[in-house]
mmCIF file of C-alpha atoms (C1' of nucleotides) in Angstrom:
data_model
loop_
_atom_site.group_PDB
_atom_site.id
_atom_site.type_symbol
_atom_site.label_atom_id
_atom_site.label_comp_id
_atom_site.label_asym_id
_atom_site.label_seq_id
_atom_site.Cartn_x
_atom_site.Cartn_y
_atom_site.Cartn_z
ATOM 1 C CA MET A 148 -0.026 -0.142 0.020
ATOM 2 C CA ASN A 149 1.066 3.414 -0.802
ATOM 3 C CA TYR A 150 0.537 6.943 0.766
ATOM 4 C CA TRP A 151 -0.279 10.518 -1.407
ATOM 5 C CA LEU A 152 -1.202 13.681 -1.138
ATOM 6 C CA PHE A 153 -3.757 15.100 -3.346
ATOM 7 C CA LYS A 154 -3.914 18.962 -3.768
ATOM 8 C CA SER A 155 -7.039 20.636 -4.576
ATOM 9 C CA GLU A 156 -7.622 24.692 -4.380
ATOM 10 C CA GLU A 157 -9.756 25.216 -1.353
ATOM 11 C CA SER A 158 -11.882 27.660 -3.596
ATOM 12 C CA CYS A 159 -12.176 25.422 -6.640
ATOM 13 C CA TYR A 160 -12.679 22.127 -4.676
ATOM 14 C CA PRO A 161 -12.604 21.897 -0.765
ATOM 15 C CA ILE A 162 -13.025 18.886 1.016
ATOM 16 C CA ASP A 163 -16.082 20.123 2.330
ATOM 17 C CA ALA A 164 -17.506 19.933 -1.354
ATOM 18 C CA LEU A 165 -16.042 16.145 -1.493
ATOM 19 C CA ALA A 166 -18.159 15.589 2.725
ATOM 20 C CA ALA A 167 -21.106 16.725 0.501
ATOM 21 C CA GLU A 168 -21.112 14.093 -2.273
ATOM 22 C CA LYS A 169 -23.239 10.959 -2.085
ATOM 23 C CA GLY A 170 -21.182 8.701 -0.478
ATOM 24 C CA LYS A 171 -18.477 10.847 0.260
ATOM 25 C CA ARG A 172 -17.288 9.436 -3.021
ATOM 26 C CA ALA A 173 -15.916 11.438 -6.083
ATOM 27 C CA HIS A 174 -13.857 10.952 -9.069
ATOM 28 C CA TRP A 175 -10.367 12.954 -8.874
ATOM 29 C CA ASP A 176 -10.545 14.407 -12.793
ATOM 30 C CA GLY A 177 -9.379 17.056 -14.161
ATOM 31 C CA VAL A 178 -5.079 16.147 -13.860
ATOM 32 C CA ARG A 179 -3.739 17.973 -16.797
ATOM 33 C CA ASN A 180 0.196 17.286 -16.133
ATOM 34 C CA TYR A 181 1.670 14.103 -18.063
ATOM 35 C CA GLN A 182 3.613 13.375 -14.273
ATOM 36 C CA ALA A 183 0.613 13.870 -12.243
ATOM 37 C CA ARG A 184 -1.124 11.725 -14.880
ATOM 38 C CA ASN A 185 1.349 8.556 -14.862
ATOM 39 C CA LEU A 186 1.092 8.205 -11.333
ATOM 40 C CA LEU A 187 -2.920 8.496 -11.542
ATOM 41 C CA ARG A 188 -2.439 5.267 -14.164
ATOM 42 C CA ASP A 189 0.215 3.564 -13.499
ATOM 43 C CA GLU A 190 1.035 3.629 -9.223
ATOM 44 C CA ILE A 191 -1.779 4.616 -7.644
ATOM 45 C CA LYS A 192 -4.227 1.800 -6.441
ATOM 46 C CA LYS A 193 -7.421 0.526 -4.787
ATOM 47 C CA GLY A 194 -6.784 0.806 -0.916
ATOM 48 C CA ASP A 195 -4.110 3.531 -0.877
ATOM 49 C CA LEU A 196 -4.067 6.605 1.434
ATOM 50 C CA ALA A 197 -3.697 9.876 0.388
ATOM 51 C CA PHE A 198 -3.644 13.452 2.256
ATOM 52 C CA PHE A 199 -6.101 15.776 0.894
ATOM 53 C CA HIS A 200 -4.255 19.017 0.671
ATOM 54 C CA HIS A 201 -5.638 22.628 0.454
ATOM 55 C CA SER A 202 -3.273 24.794 -2.106
ATOM 56 C CA SER A 203 -4.065 28.769 -1.900
ATOM 57 C CA GLY A 204 -6.170 28.073 1.462
ATOM 58 C CA LYS A 205 -6.703 30.029 4.853
ATOM 59 C CA PRO A 206 -4.525 28.359 5.701
ATOM 60 C CA THR A 207 -2.738 26.528 3.018
ATOM 61 C CA GLY A 208 -2.493 22.475 4.600
ATOM 62 C CA ILE A 209 -3.516 19.219 4.917
ATOM 63 C CA THR A 210 -7.063 18.898 5.904
ATOM 64 C CA GLY A 211 -8.202 15.223 5.601
ATOM 65 C CA ILE A 212 -7.561 12.362 4.256
ATOM 66 C CA VAL A 213 -8.933 10.022 1.474
ATOM 67 C CA GLU A 214 -9.068 6.417 0.425
ATOM 68 C CA ILE A 215 -8.657 5.200 -2.920
ATOM 69 C CA VAL A 216 -11.510 3.006 -4.409
ATOM 70 C CA LYS A 217 -10.688 2.812 -7.688
ATOM 71 C CA SER A 218 -7.587 2.558 -9.302
ATOM 72 C CA GLY A 219 -6.958 4.646 -12.669
ATOM 73 C CA TYR A 220 -8.845 4.786 -15.301
ATOM 74 C CA PRO A 221 -9.562 7.154 -18.286
ATOM 75 C CA ASP A 222 -11.051 10.691 -16.914
ATOM 76 C CA HIS A 223 -13.734 11.106 -19.386
ATOM 77 C CA THR A 224 -14.156 14.597 -18.525
ATOM 78 C CA ALA A 225 -11.416 15.884 -21.164
ATOM 79 C CA GLU A 226 -13.752 14.301 -23.830
ATOM 80 C CA ASP A 227 -16.351 17.140 -22.749
ATOM 81 C CA PRO A 228 -15.992 19.914 -23.948
ATOM 82 C CA ASP A 229 -17.970 22.222 -21.686
ATOM 83 C CA SER A 230 -15.999 20.643 -18.542
ATOM 84 C CA GLN A 231 -12.914 22.418 -17.077
ATOM 85 C CA HIS A 232 -10.682 20.981 -18.670
ATOM 86 C CA PRO A 233 -11.150 19.742 -21.804
ATOM 87 C CA ASP A 234 -8.335 17.811 -24.425
ATOM 88 C CA PRO A 235 -9.503 16.970 -28.060
ATOM 89 C CA LYS A 236 -6.575 15.036 -28.330
ATOM 90 C CA HIS A 237 -8.025 12.525 -25.551
ATOM 91 C CA THR A 238 -10.283 10.351 -27.136
ATOM 92 C CA GLU A 239 -12.366 6.830 -25.812
ATOM 93 C CA ASP A 240 -9.583 4.435 -27.954
ATOM 94 C CA ASN A 241 -6.470 6.640 -27.522
ATOM 95 C CA PRO A 242 -7.280 8.265 -23.578
ATOM 96 C CA ILE A 243 -4.448 10.646 -22.474
ATOM 97 C CA TRP A 244 -5.701 11.541 -19.055
ATOM 98 C CA TYR A 245 -6.463 9.630 -16.241
ATOM 99 C CA MET A 246 -8.132 9.483 -12.649
ATOM 100 C CA VAL A 247 -8.953 7.618 -9.721
ATOM 101 C CA ASP A 248 -11.970 7.554 -7.528
ATOM 102 C CA VAL A 249 -11.617 8.553 -3.780
ATOM 103 C CA LYS A 250 -13.790 8.426 -0.368
ATOM 104 C CA LEU A 251 -13.233 11.025 2.458
ATOM 105 C CA LYS A 252 -12.013 8.579 5.001
ATOM 106 C CA ARG A 253 -11.654 11.250 7.624
ATOM 107 C CA ARG A 254 -11.692 15.293 7.692
ATOM 108 C CA PHE A 255 -9.357 16.937 10.359
ATOM 109 C CA LYS A 256 -10.855 19.153 12.720
ATOM 110 C CA GLU A 257 -8.630 21.741 11.620
ATOM 111 C CA THR A 258 -6.790 22.484 8.633
ATOM 112 C CA LEU A 259 -2.682 21.172 9.491
ATOM 113 C CA PRO A 260 -1.223 24.208 8.379
ATOM 114 C CA LEU A 261 1.856 24.163 5.731
ATOM 115 C CA LYS A 262 3.919 26.236 7.877
ATOM 116 C CA LEU A 263 3.730 23.538 10.412
ATOM 117 C CA LEU A 264 4.752 20.678 8.466
ATOM 118 C CA LYS A 265 7.604 22.666 7.134
ATOM 119 C CA GLU A 266 8.919 23.358 10.712
ATOM 120 C CA THR A 267 8.703 19.600 11.858
ATOM 121 C CA PRO A 268 11.658 17.485 11.998
ATOM 122 C CA GLY A 269 11.208 15.091 9.754
ATOM 123 C CA LEU A 270 9.385 16.784 7.141
ATOM 124 C CA GLU A 271 11.638 18.116 5.487
ATOM 125 C CA LYS A 272 11.938 16.114 2.506
ATOM 126 C CA MET A 273 8.331 16.222 1.980
ATOM 127 C CA MET A 274 7.467 16.866 -1.348
ATOM 128 C CA VAL A 275 4.866 19.305 -0.560
ATOM 129 C CA CYS A 276 7.734 21.407 1.997
ATOM 130 C CA GLN A 277 9.665 22.076 -1.440
ATOM 131 C CA ARG A 278 9.754 25.413 -2.737
ATOM 132 C CA GLY A 279 8.022 25.706 -6.281
ATOM 133 C CA ALA A 280 6.553 21.846 -5.955
ATOM 134 C CA ARG A 281 3.504 22.388 -8.073
ATOM 135 C CA LEU A 282 2.764 18.673 -8.944
ATOM 136 C CA SER A 283 -0.782 18.178 -7.944
ATOM 137 C CA ILE A 284 -0.278 14.275 -7.163
ATOM 138 C CA GLN A 285 2.722 13.534 -4.815
ATOM 139 C CA PRO A 286 3.806 10.271 -3.337
ATOM 140 C CA VAL A 287 4.277 10.665 0.314
ATOM 141 C CA ARG A 288 6.940 8.518 2.215
ATOM 142 C CA PRO A 289 5.576 6.119 4.807
ATOM 143 C CA GLU A 290 7.196 7.487 7.292
ATOM 144 C CA GLU A 291 6.532 11.275 6.673
ATOM 145 C CA TRP A 292 2.751 9.822 7.006
ATOM 146 C CA LYS A 293 3.113 8.622 10.539
ATOM 147 C CA ILE A 294 4.741 12.065 11.593
ATOM 148 C CA VAL A 295 1.662 13.837 9.850
ATOM 149 C CA MET A 296 -0.840 11.466 11.707
ATOM 150 C CA LYS A 297 0.948 12.063 14.843
ATOM 151 C CA LEU A 298 0.019 16.043 14.240
ATOM 152 C CA ALA A 299 -3.255 15.517 13.337
ATOM 153 C CA GLU A 300 -3.543 13.841 16.500
ATOM 154 C CA GLY A 301 -2.542 16.710 18.349
ATOM 155 C CA LEU A 302 -5.611 18.686 16.972
ATOM 156 C "C1'" DG B 134 -1.491 41.328 -6.238
ATOM 157 C "C1'" DC B 135 3.317 39.733 -6.801
ATOM 158 C "C1'" DC B 136 6.273 36.883 -8.216
ATOM 159 C "C1'" DA B 137 9.437 32.597 -8.083
ATOM 160 C "C1'" DA B 138 9.908 28.054 -9.808
ATOM 161 C "C1'" DC B 139 8.047 25.083 -13.014
ATOM 162 C "C1'" DG B 140 5.717 23.322 -17.265
ATOM 163 C "C1'" DT B 141 4.326 23.813 -21.975
ATOM 164 C "C1'" DT B 142 4.507 25.949 -26.730
ATOM 165 C "C1'" DG B 143 6.710 26.798 -31.152
ATOM 166 C "C1'" DG B 144 9.915 29.313 -33.984
ATOM 167 C "C1'" DC B 145 14.488 27.517 -35.908
ATOM 168 C "C1'" DG C 130 16.072 19.049 -30.555
ATOM 169 C "C1'" DC C 131 17.090 23.283 -28.629
ATOM 170 C "C1'" DC C 132 15.993 26.985 -25.790
ATOM 171 C "C1'" DA C 133 13.334 32.007 -25.254
ATOM 172 C "C1'" DA C 134 8.913 33.047 -24.468
ATOM 173 C "C1'" DC C 135 4.605 32.119 -22.568
ATOM 174 C "C1'" DG C 136 1.050 30.657 -19.308
ATOM 175 C "C1'" DT C 137 -0.314 28.741 -14.801
ATOM 176 C "C1'" DT C 138 1.035 27.512 -10.455
ATOM 177 C "C1'" DG C 139 0.517 28.816 -5.475
ATOM 178 C "C1'" DG C 140 3.236 30.435 -1.403
ATOM 179 C "C1'" DC C 141 3.448 34.676 0.620
#
DNA sequence: GCCAACGTTGGC
DNA sequence: GCCAACGTTGGC
């Protein structure tokens, strides 16, 4: 089992929006970056866990945990010209973009601020703490996961 | 709102 | 295939 961090702009799709979904489940669609796509398509499997991270938030930081309930499959929203991120090169026969399905597992009482993560020993190498780390789907090391969970317990 | 960092595009 | 220009992300 592997750990991940999924970024979402708070103003775009906050954790409360996921909490309000039927069954607290949703497609994690709209990812249009090849590096993130490769992770969604090849690496992220059903049963994996991911932090739900608010970017551009108040504050920005980790707000909860989602479970991957369906491994990568073609992101059909790319075929819809009215969707947020259409791509005419993506077709049913030749898919380019992928998504997974997630289910909200836990919502933290408060957001764990990015600032706190950056100050916490052991998280120095965590990708989200790196300057200029824009990747919207990030791998998380098991030891980093453990440390963040400890922080969450202290909320 | 600024701007650094990064990804993508496109001319050559 | 290089790389400058451009667009976007996202922390601050």
